[in-house]
């Protein structure tokens, strides 16, 4: 039997902007979970509009990553609730929820 993937427990937060990206921090802000970088396109640095777009994408990506533990927890709770109501895990939304949980847990 394979062990469940274990991630650093939440909450995860977005740290202060870093000179080359956004840091995602674990509990206590003492562990860097991930660092999100914008475009590596040198032209973007010279083109202010592209640079600002890349920066907005970087911030949005960081927010999604920081929310991941909460999203996974809520998806598991929703799955349990749906199963308790008689929804079958291999049909429709149940199949998609199970696939998303498995992807997050690397099953």
CSV table of N, CA, C and O in Angstrom, one decimal:
chain,number,residue,atom,x,y,z
A,1,UNK,N,0.8,-1.2,0.0
A,1,UNK,CA,0.0,0.0,0.0
A,1,UNK,C,0.9,1.2,0.0
A,1,UNK,O,1.8,1.4,0.8
A,2,UNK,N,0.6,2.1,-0.9
A,2,UNK,CA,1.5,3.4,-1.0
A,2,UNK,C,1.1,4.4,0.1
A,2,UNK,O,-0.1,4.5,0.4
A,3,UNK,N,2.0,5.0,0.6
A,3,UNK,CA,1.8,6.1,1.6
A,3,UNK,C,1.1,7.3,0.9
A,3,UNK,O,1.4,7.6,-0.2
A,4,UNK,N,0.2,7.9,1.7
A,4,UNK,CA,-0.4,9.2,1.2
A,4,UNK,C,0.7,10.2,1.1
A,4,UNK,O,1.6,10.3,1.9
A,5,UNK,N,0.6,11.0,0.1
A,5,UNK,CA,1.6,12.2,-0.1
A,5,UNK,C,1.3,13.1,1.1
A,5,UNK,O,0.1,13.3,1.5
A,6,UNK,N,2.3,13.6,1.7
A,6,UNK,CA,2.2,14.5,2.8
A,6,UNK,C,2.7,15.9,2.4
A,6,UNK,O,3.8,16.0,2.0
A,7,UNK,N,1.9,16.9,2.7
A,7,UNK,CA,2.4,18.2,2.4
A,7,UNK,C,2.5,19.0,3.7
A,7,UNK,O,2.0,18.5,4.7
A,8,UNK,N,3.2,20.1,3.7
A,8,UNK,CA,3.3,20.9,4.8
A,8,UNK,C,1.9,21.4,5.2
A,8,UNK,O,1.3,21.9,4.3
A,9,UNK,N,1.5,21.2,6.4
A,9,UNK,CA,0.1,21.7,6.7
A,9,UNK,C,0.0,23.2,6.6
A,9,UNK,O,0.9,23.9,6.7
A,10,UNK,N,-1.3,23.6,6.3
A,10,UNK,CA,-1.5,25.0,6.2
A,10,UNK,C,-1.6,25.6,7.6
A,10,UNK,O,-1.5,25.0,8.6
A,11,UNK,N,-1.9,26.9,7.7
A,11,UNK,CA,-2.1,27.8,6.5
A,11,UNK,C,-0.8,28.2,5.8
A,11,UNK,O,0.2,28.3,6.5
A,12,UNK,N,-0.9,28.4,4.5
A,12,UNK,CA,0.2,28.9,3.8
A,12,UNK,C,-0.2,30.4,3.5
A,12,UNK,O,-1.3,30.7,3.3
A,13,UNK,N,0.8,31.2,3.5
A,13,UNK,CA,0.6,32.6,3.2
A,13,UNK,C,1.6,33.1,2.1
A,13,UNK,O,2.6,32.4,1.8
A,14,UNK,N,1.3,34.2,1.6
A,14,UNK,CA,2.2,34.9,0.6
A,14,UNK,C,3.1,35.8,1.4
A,14,UNK,O,2.6,36.7,2.1
A,15,UNK,N,4.4,35.6,1.3
A,15,UNK,CA,5.3,36.5,2.0
A,15,UNK,C,5.4,37.8,1.3
A,15,UNK,O,4.8,38.1,0.2
A,16,UNK,N,6.2,38.7,1.9
A,16,UNK,CA,6.5,40.0,1.3
A,16,UNK,C,7.1,39.8,-0.1
A,16,UNK,O,7.8,38.8,-0.3
A,17,UNK,N,6.8,40.7,-1.1
A,17,UNK,CA,7.4,40.5,-2.4
A,17,UNK,C,8.9,40.4,-2.3
A,17,UNK,O,9.5,41.0,-1.6
A,18,UNK,N,9.4,39.4,-3.1
A,18,UNK,CA,10.8,39.1,-3.2
A,18,UNK,C,11.3,39.7,-4.4
A,18,UNK,O,10.5,39.9,-5.4
A,19,UNK,N,12.5,40.1,-4.5
A,19,UNK,CA,13.0,40.8,-5.7
A,19,UNK,C,12.9,40.0,-7.0
A,19,UNK,O,12.9,40.6,-8.1
A,20,UNK,N,12.7,38.7,-6.9
A,20,UNK,CA,12.6,37.9,-8.2
A,20,UNK,C,11.3,37.0,-8.1
A,20,UNK,O,11.3,36.1,-8.9
A,21,UNK,N,10.4,37.3,-7.3
A,21,UNK,CA,9.2,36.5,-7.3
A,21,UNK,C,8.4,36.6,-6.0
A,21,UNK,O,8.7,37.4,-5.1
A,22,UNK,N,7.4,35.7,-5.9
A,22,UNK,CA,6.6,35.7,-4.7
A,22,UNK,C,6.9,34.4,-3.9
A,22,UNK,O,6.9,33.3,-4.5
A,23,UNK,N,7.1,34.5,-2.6
A,23,UNK,CA,7.3,33.4,-1.8
A,23,UNK,C,6.0,32.9,-1.1
A,23,UNK,O,5.3,33.7,-0.6
A,24,UNK,N,5.8,31.6,-1.1
A,24,UNK,CA,4.7,31.0,-0.3
A,24,UNK,C,5.3,30.4,0.9
A,24,UNK,O,6.3,29.6,0.9
A,25,UNK,N,4.8,30.9,2.1
A,25,UNK,CA,5.4,30.5,3.4
A,25,UNK,C,4.4,29.5,4.1
A,25,UNK,O,3.2,29.7,4.0
A,26,UNK,N,5.0,28.6,4.9
A,26,UNK,CA,4.3,27.7,5.7
A,26,UNK,C,3.9,28.3,7.0
A,26,UNK,O,4.2,29.5,7.3
A,27,UNK,N,3.4,27.5,7.9
A,27,UNK,CA,3.0,28.0,9.2
A,27,UNK,C,4.2,28.7,10.0
A,27,UNK,O,5.3,28.2,9.9
A,28,UNK,N,3.9,29.8,10.6
A,28,UNK,CA,4.9,30.5,11.3
A,28,UNK,C,5.8,31.3,10.4
A,28,UNK,O,6.8,31.9,10.9
A,29,UNK,N,5.6,31.3,9.1
A,29,UNK,CA,6.4,32.0,8.1
A,29,UNK,C,7.9,31.7,8.2
A,29,UNK,O,8.7,32.5,7.8
A,30,UNK,N,8.2,30.5,8.7
A,30,UNK,CA,9.6,30.2,8.8
A,30,UNK,C,10.1,29.2,7.7
A,30,UNK,O,11.2,28.9,7.6
A,31,UNK,N,9.2,28.7,6.9
A,31,UNK,CA,9.5,27.7,5.9
A,31,UNK,C,9.0,28.2,4.5
A,31,UNK,O,7.8,28.4,4.4
A,32,UNK,N,9.8,28.2,3.6
A,32,UNK,CA,9.4,28.6,2.2
A,32,UNK,C,8.9,27.3,1.5
A,32,UNK,O,9.6,26.4,1.4
A,33,UNK,N,7.6,27.4,1.2
A,33,UNK,CA,7.0,26.2,0.5
A,33,UNK,C,7.3,26.2,-1.0
A,33,UNK,O,7.6,25.2,-1.6
A,34,UNK,N,7.2,27.4,-1.6
A,34,UNK,CA,7.4,27.6,-3.0
A,34,UNK,C,7.8,29.0,-3.3
A,34,UNK,O,7.6,29.9,-2.5
A,35,UNK,N,8.3,29.2,-4.5
A,35,UNK,CA,8.6,30.6,-4.9
A,35,UNK,C,8.1,30.6,-6.4
A,35,UNK,O,8.4,29.8,-7.2
A,36,UNK,N,7.3,31.7,-6.6
A,36,UNK,CA,6.6,31.8,-7.9
A,36,UNK,C,7.3,32.9,-8.7
A,36,UNK,O,7.5,34.0,-8.1
A,37,UNK,N,7.7,32.6,-9.9
A,37,UNK,CA,8.4,33.6,-10.7
A,37,UNK,C,7.6,34.0,-11.9
A,37,UNK,O,6.8,33.2,-12.4
A,38,UNK,N,7.7,35.2,-12.3
A,38,UNK,CA,7.0,35.7,-13.5
A,38,UNK,C,7.8,35.3,-14.7
A,38,UNK,O,8.6,34.3,-14.7
A,39,UNK,N,7.6,35.9,-15.8
A,39,UNK,CA,8.2,35.6,-17.1
A,39,UNK,C,9.7,35.7,-17.1
A,39,UNK,O,10.2,36.6,-16.4
A,40,UNK,N,10.3,34.8,-17.7
A,40,UNK,CA,11.8,34.9,-17.9
A,40,UNK,C,12.1,35.7,-19.2
A,40,UNK,O,13.3,35.7,-19.6
A,41,UNK,N,11.1,36.2,-19.8
A,41,UNK,CA,11.3,36.9,-21.1
A,41,UNK,C,11.9,38.2,-20.8
A,41,UNK,O,11.4,39.1,-20.2
A,42,UNK,N,13.1,38.4,-21.3
A,42,UNK,CA,13.9,39.7,-21.1
A,42,UNK,C,13.2,40.8,-21.7
A,42,UNK,O,13.2,41.9,-21.2
A,43,UNK,N,12.4,40.6,-22.8
A,43,UNK,CA,11.7,41.7,-23.4
A,43,UNK,C,10.6,42.2,-22.5
A,43,UNK,O,10.3,43.4,-22.5
A,44,UNK,N,10.0,41.4,-21.6
A,44,UNK,CA,9.0,41.8,-20.7
A,44,UNK,C,9.5,42.8,-19.7
A,44,UNK,O,8.8,43.8,-19.3
A,45,UNK,N,10.8,42.7,-19.3
A,45,UNK,CA,11.4,43.7,-18.4
A,45,UNK,C,11.5,45.1,-19.0
A,45,UNK,O,11.4,46.1,-18.3
A,46,UNK,N,11.6,45.1,-20.4
A,46,UNK,CA,11.7,46.4,-21.0
A,46,UNK,C,10.4,47.0,-21.4
A,46,UNK,O,10.2,48.2,-21.7
A,47,UNK,N,9.4,46.1,-21.5
A,47,UNK,CA,8.0,46.5,-21.9
A,47,UNK,C,7.2,46.6,-20.7
A,47,UNK,O,6.8,45.6,-20.1
A,48,UNK,N,6.9,47.8,-20.2
A,48,UNK,CA,6.2,48.0,-18.9
A,48,UNK,C,4.8,47.2,-18.9
A,48,UNK,O,4.5,46.6,-17.9
A,49,UNK,N,4.0,47.2,-20.0
A,49,UNK,CA,2.7,46.6,-20.0
A,49,UNK,C,2.9,45.1,-19.8
A,49,UNK,O,2.2,44.4,-19.0
A,50,UNK,N,3.8,44.5,-20.5
A,50,UNK,CA,4.1,43.0,-20.4
A,50,UNK,C,4.6,42.7,-19.0
A,50,UNK,O,4.2,41.7,-18.4
A,51,UNK,N,5.5,43.6,-18.5
A,51,UNK,CA,6.0,43.4,-17.1
A,51,UNK,C,4.9,43.4,-16.1
A,51,UNK,O,4.9,42.5,-15.2
A,52,UNK,N,4.0,44.4,-16.2
A,52,UNK,CA,2.9,44.4,-15.2
A,52,UNK,C,1.9,43.3,-15.3
A,52,UNK,O,1.5,42.7,-14.3
A,53,UNK,N,1.7,42.8,-16.6
A,53,UNK,CA,0.8,41.6,-16.8
A,53,UNK,C,1.5,40.4,-16.1
A,53,UNK,O,0.8,39.6,-15.4
A,54,UNK,N,2.8,40.2,-16.4
A,54,UNK,CA,3.5,39.1,-15.8
A,54,UNK,C,3.5,39.1,-14.3
A,54,UNK,O,3.3,38.1,-13.6
A,55,UNK,N,3.6,40.4,-13.7
A,55,UNK,CA,3.6,40.5,-12.3
A,55,UNK,C,2.2,40.2,-11.7
A,55,UNK,O,2.1,39.5,-10.7
A,56,UNK,N,1.2,40.6,-12.4
A,56,UNK,CA,-0.2,40.3,-11.9
A,56,UNK,C,-0.4,38.7,-12.0
A,56,UNK,O,-1.0,38.2,-11.0
A,57,UNK,N,0.1,38.1,-13.0
A,57,UNK,CA,0.0,36.6,-13.1
A,57,UNK,C,0.7,36.0,-12.0
A,57,UNK,O,0.3,35.0,-11.4
A,58,UNK,N,1.9,36.5,-11.7
A,58,UNK,CA,2.8,35.9,-10.6
A,58,UNK,C,2.0,36.0,-9.3
A,58,UNK,O,2.0,35.1,-8.5
A,59,UNK,N,1.4,37.2,-9.0
A,59,UNK,CA,0.7,37.4,-7.7
A,59,UNK,C,-0.5,36.4,-7.7
A,59,UNK,O,-0.8,35.8,-6.7
A,60,UNK,N,-1.2,36.3,-8.8
A,60,UNK,CA,-2.4,35.4,-8.8
A,60,UNK,C,-2.0,34.0,-8.7
A,60,UNK,O,-2.7,33.2,-7.9
A,61,UNK,N,-0.9,33.6,-9.3
A,61,UNK,CA,-0.5,32.2,-9.1
A,61,UNK,C,-0.1,31.9,-7.7
A,61,UNK,O,-0.4,30.9,-7.1
A,62,UNK,N,0.6,32.9,-7.1
A,62,UNK,CA,1.0,32.7,-5.7
A,62,UNK,C,-0.2,32.6,-4.8
A,62,UNK,O,-0.2,31.8,-3.8
A,63,UNK,N,-1.3,33.4,-5.0
A,63,UNK,CA,-2.5,33.3,-4.2
A,63,UNK,C,-3.1,31.9,-4.3
A,63,UNK,O,-3.6,31.4,-3.3
A,64,UNK,N,-3.2,31.4,-5.5
A,64,UNK,CA,-3.8,30.1,-5.7
A,64,UNK,C,-2.9,29.0,-5.0
A,64,UNK,O,-3.5,28.1,-4.3
A,65,UNK,N,-1.6,29.0,-5.1
A,65,UNK,CA,-0.8,28.1,-4.4
A,65,UNK,C,-0.9,28.2,-2.9
A,65,UNK,O,-1.1,27.2,-2.2
A,66,UNK,N,-1.0,29.4,-2.4
A,66,UNK,CA,-1.1,29.6,-1.0
A,66,UNK,C,-2.5,29.1,-0.4
A,66,UNK,O,-2.6,28.6,0.7
A,67,UNK,N,-3.5,29.1,-1.3
A,67,UNK,CA,-4.8,28.6,-0.9
A,67,UNK,C,-4.9,27.0,-1.0
A,67,UNK,O,-5.9,26.5,-0.5
A,68,UNK,N,-3.9,26.4,-1.6
A,68,UNK,CA,-4.0,24.9,-1.9
A,68,UNK,C,-4.4,24.1,-0.7
A,68,UNK,O,-5.3,23.2,-0.8
A,69,UNK,N,-3.8,24.2,0.5
A,69,UNK,CA,-4.2,23.4,1.6
A,69,UNK,C,-5.7,23.5,2.0
A,69,UNK,O,-6.3,22.5,2.3
A,70,UNK,N,-6.1,24.8,2.0
A,70,UNK,CA,-7.5,25.0,2.3
A,70,UNK,C,-8.5,24.4,1.3
A,70,UNK,O,-9.5,23.8,1.6
A,71,UNK,N,-8.1,24.6,0.0
A,71,UNK,CA,-8.9,24.1,-1.1
A,71,UNK,C,-9.0,22.5,-1.0
A,71,UNK,O,-10.0,21.9,-1.2
A,72,UNK,N,-7.9,21.9,-0.7
A,72,UNK,CA,-7.8,20.4,-0.6
A,72,UNK,C,-8.7,20.0,0.5
A,72,UNK,O,-9.5,19.0,0.4
A,73,UNK,N,-8.6,20.6,1.7
A,73,UNK,CA,-9.4,20.2,2.8
A,73,UNK,C,-10.9,20.4,2.5
A,73,UNK,O,-11.7,19.5,2.8
A,74,UNK,N,-11.3,21.5,1.9
A,74,UNK,CA,-12.7,21.7,1.6
A,74,UNK,C,-13.2,20.7,0.5
A,74,UNK,O,-14.3,20.3,0.6
A,75,UNK,N,-12.3,20.4,-0.4
A,75,UNK,CA,-12.7,19.4,-1.4
A,75,UNK,C,-13.0,18.0,-0.8
A,75,UNK,O,-13.9,17.3,-1.1
A,76,UNK,N,-12.1,17.7,0.2
A,76,UNK,CA,-12.3,16.4,0.8
A,76,UNK,C,-13.6,16.4,1.7
A,76,UNK,O,-14.3,15.4,1.7
A,77,UNK,N,-13.9,17.5,2.3
A,77,UNK,CA,-15.1,17.6,3.1
A,77,UNK,C,-16.3,17.5,2.2
A,77,UNK,O,-17.3,16.9,2.5
A,78,UNK,N,-16.3,18.2,1.0
A,78,UNK,CA,-17.4,18.2,0.1
A,78,UNK,C,-17.6,16.7,-0.4
A,78,UNK,O,-18.7,16.3,-0.6
A,79,UNK,N,-16.5,16.1,-0.7
A,79,UNK,CA,-16.5,14.7,-1.2
A,79,UNK,C,-17.2,13.8,-0.2
A,79,UNK,O,-18.1,13.0,-0.5
A,80,UNK,N,-16.8,13.9,1.1
A,80,UNK,CA,-17.4,13.1,2.2
A,80,UNK,C,-18.9,13.4,2.3
A,80,UNK,O,-19.7,12.4,2.4
A,81,UNK,N,-19.3,14.6,2.2
A,81,UNK,CA,-20.7,15.0,2.3
A,81,UNK,C,-21.5,14.4,1.1
A,81,UNK,O,-22.6,13.9,1.3
A,82,UNK,N,-20.9,14.5,-0.1
A,82,UNK,CA,-21.6,13.9,-1.3
A,82,UNK,C,-21.8,12.4,-1.2
A,82,UNK,O,-22.8,11.8,-1.5
A,83,UNK,N,-20.7,11.8,-0.7
A,83,UNK,CA,-20.7,10.3,-0.6
A,83,UNK,C,-21.8,9.9,0.5
A,83,UNK,O,-22.5,8.9,0.3
A,84,UNK,N,-21.9,10.7,1.6
A,84,UNK,CA,-22.8,10.4,2.6
A,84,UNK,C,-24.3,10.5,2.1
A,84,UNK,O,-25.2,9.9,2.6
A,85,UNK,N,-24.5,11.3,1.0
A,85,UNK,CA,-25.8,11.5,0.4
A,85,UNK,C,-26.0,10.5,-0.7
A,85,UNK,O,-27.0,10.6,-1.5
A,86,UNK,N,-25.2,9.5,-0.8
A,86,UNK,CA,-25.4,8.4,-1.8
A,86,UNK,C,-24.8,8.7,-3.2
A,86,UNK,O,-25.1,7.9,-4.1
A,87,UNK,N,-24.0,9.7,-3.3
A,87,UNK,CA,-23.3,9.9,-4.6
A,87,UNK,C,-22.2,8.9,-4.8
A,87,UNK,O,-21.4,8.6,-3.9
A,88,UNK,N,-22.2,8.3,-6.0
A,88,UNK,CA,-21.2,7.3,-6.3
A,88,UNK,C,-19.9,8.0,-6.8
A,88,UNK,O,-19.9,8.9,-7.6
A,89,UNK,N,-18.7,7.5,-6.2
A,89,UNK,CA,-17.4,8.2,-6.5
A,89,UNK,C,-16.9,8.1,-8.0
A,89,UNK,O,-16.1,8.8,-8.4
A,90,UNK,N,-17.5,7.1,-8.7
A,90,UNK,CA,-17.0,6.9,-10.1
A,90,UNK,C,-17.9,7.5,-11.1
A,90,UNK,O,-17.8,7.1,-12.3
A,91,UNK,N,-18.8,8.4,-10.7
A,91,UNK,CA,-19.7,9.0,-11.7
A,91,UNK,C,-19.7,10.5,-11.6
A,91,UNK,O,-19.6,11.1,-10.5
A,92,UNK,N,-19.9,11.2,-12.7
A,92,UNK,CA,-20.0,12.6,-12.8
A,92,UNK,C,-19.1,13.4,-11.9
A,92,UNK,O,-17.9,13.2,-12.0
A,93,UNK,N,-19.6,14.3,-11.1
A,93,UNK,CA,-18.8,15.2,-10.3
A,93,UNK,C,-18.0,14.4,-9.3
A,93,UNK,O,-16.8,14.8,-9.0
A,94,UNK,N,-18.5,13.3,-8.8
A,94,UNK,CA,-17.7,12.4,-7.8
A,94,UNK,C,-16.4,12.0,-8.4
A,94,UNK,O,-15.4,11.9,-7.8
A,95,UNK,N,-16.4,11.6,-9.7
A,95,UNK,CA,-15.2,11.2,-10.4
A,95,UNK,C,-14.2,12.3,-10.5
A,95,UNK,O,-13.0,12.1,-10.3
A,96,UNK,N,-14.7,13.5,-10.8
A,96,UNK,CA,-13.8,14.7,-11.0
A,96,UNK,C,-13.2,15.1,-9.6
A,96,UNK,O,-12.1,15.4,-9.6
A,97,UNK,N,-14.1,15.0,-8.6
A,97,UNK,CA,-13.6,15.4,-7.3
A,97,UNK,C,-12.5,14.4,-6.8
A,97,UNK,O,-11.4,14.7,-6.3
A,98,UNK,N,-12.7,13.1,-7.0
A,98,UNK,CA,-11.8,12.0,-6.7
A,98,UNK,C,-10.5,12.2,-7.5
A,98,UNK,O,-9.4,12.1,-6.9
A,99,UNK,N,-10.6,12.6,-8.7
A,99,UNK,CA,-9.4,12.8,-9.5
A,99,UNK,C,-8.6,14.0,-9.1
A,99,UNK,O,-7.3,14.0,-9.0
A,100,UNK,N,-9.3,15.1,-8.7
A,100,UNK,CA,-8.6,16.3,-8.2
A,100,UNK,C,-7.9,16.0,-6.9
A,100,UNK,O,-6.7,16.4,-6.6
A,101,UNK,N,-8.5,15.2,-6.0
A,101,UNK,CA,-7.9,14.9,-4.7
A,101,UNK,C,-6.7,14.0,-4.9
A,101,UNK,O,-5.6,14.2,-4.4
A,102,UNK,N,-6.8,13.0,-5.8
A,102,UNK,CA,-5.7,12.1,-6.1
A,102,UNK,C,-4.5,12.9,-6.7
A,102,UNK,O,-3.4,12.6,-6.4
A,103,UNK,N,-4.8,13.9,-7.6
A,103,UNK,CA,-3.8,14.7,-8.2
A,103,UNK,C,-3.0,15.5,-7.1
A,103,UNK,O,-1.8,15.5,-7.1
A,104,UNK,N,-3.8,16.0,-6.2
A,104,UNK,CA,-3.2,16.8,-5.1
A,104,UNK,C,-2.3,15.9,-4.2
A,104,UNK,O,-1.3,16.4,-3.6
A,105,UNK,N,-2.8,14.7,-4.0
A,105,UNK,CA,-2.1,13.8,-3.1
A,105,UNK,C,-1.1,12.9,-3.9
A,105,UNK,O,-0.5,12.0,-3.3
A,106,UNK,N,-1.0,13.1,-5.2
A,106,UNK,CA,0.0,12.3,-6.0
A,106,UNK,C,-0.3,10.8,-6.0
A,106,UNK,O,0.6,10.0,-5.8
A,107,UNK,N,-1.6,10.4,-6.1
A,107,UNK,CA,-1.9,9.0,-6.1
A,107,UNK,C,-2.0,8.5,-7.5
A,107,UNK,O,-2.3,9.1,-8.4
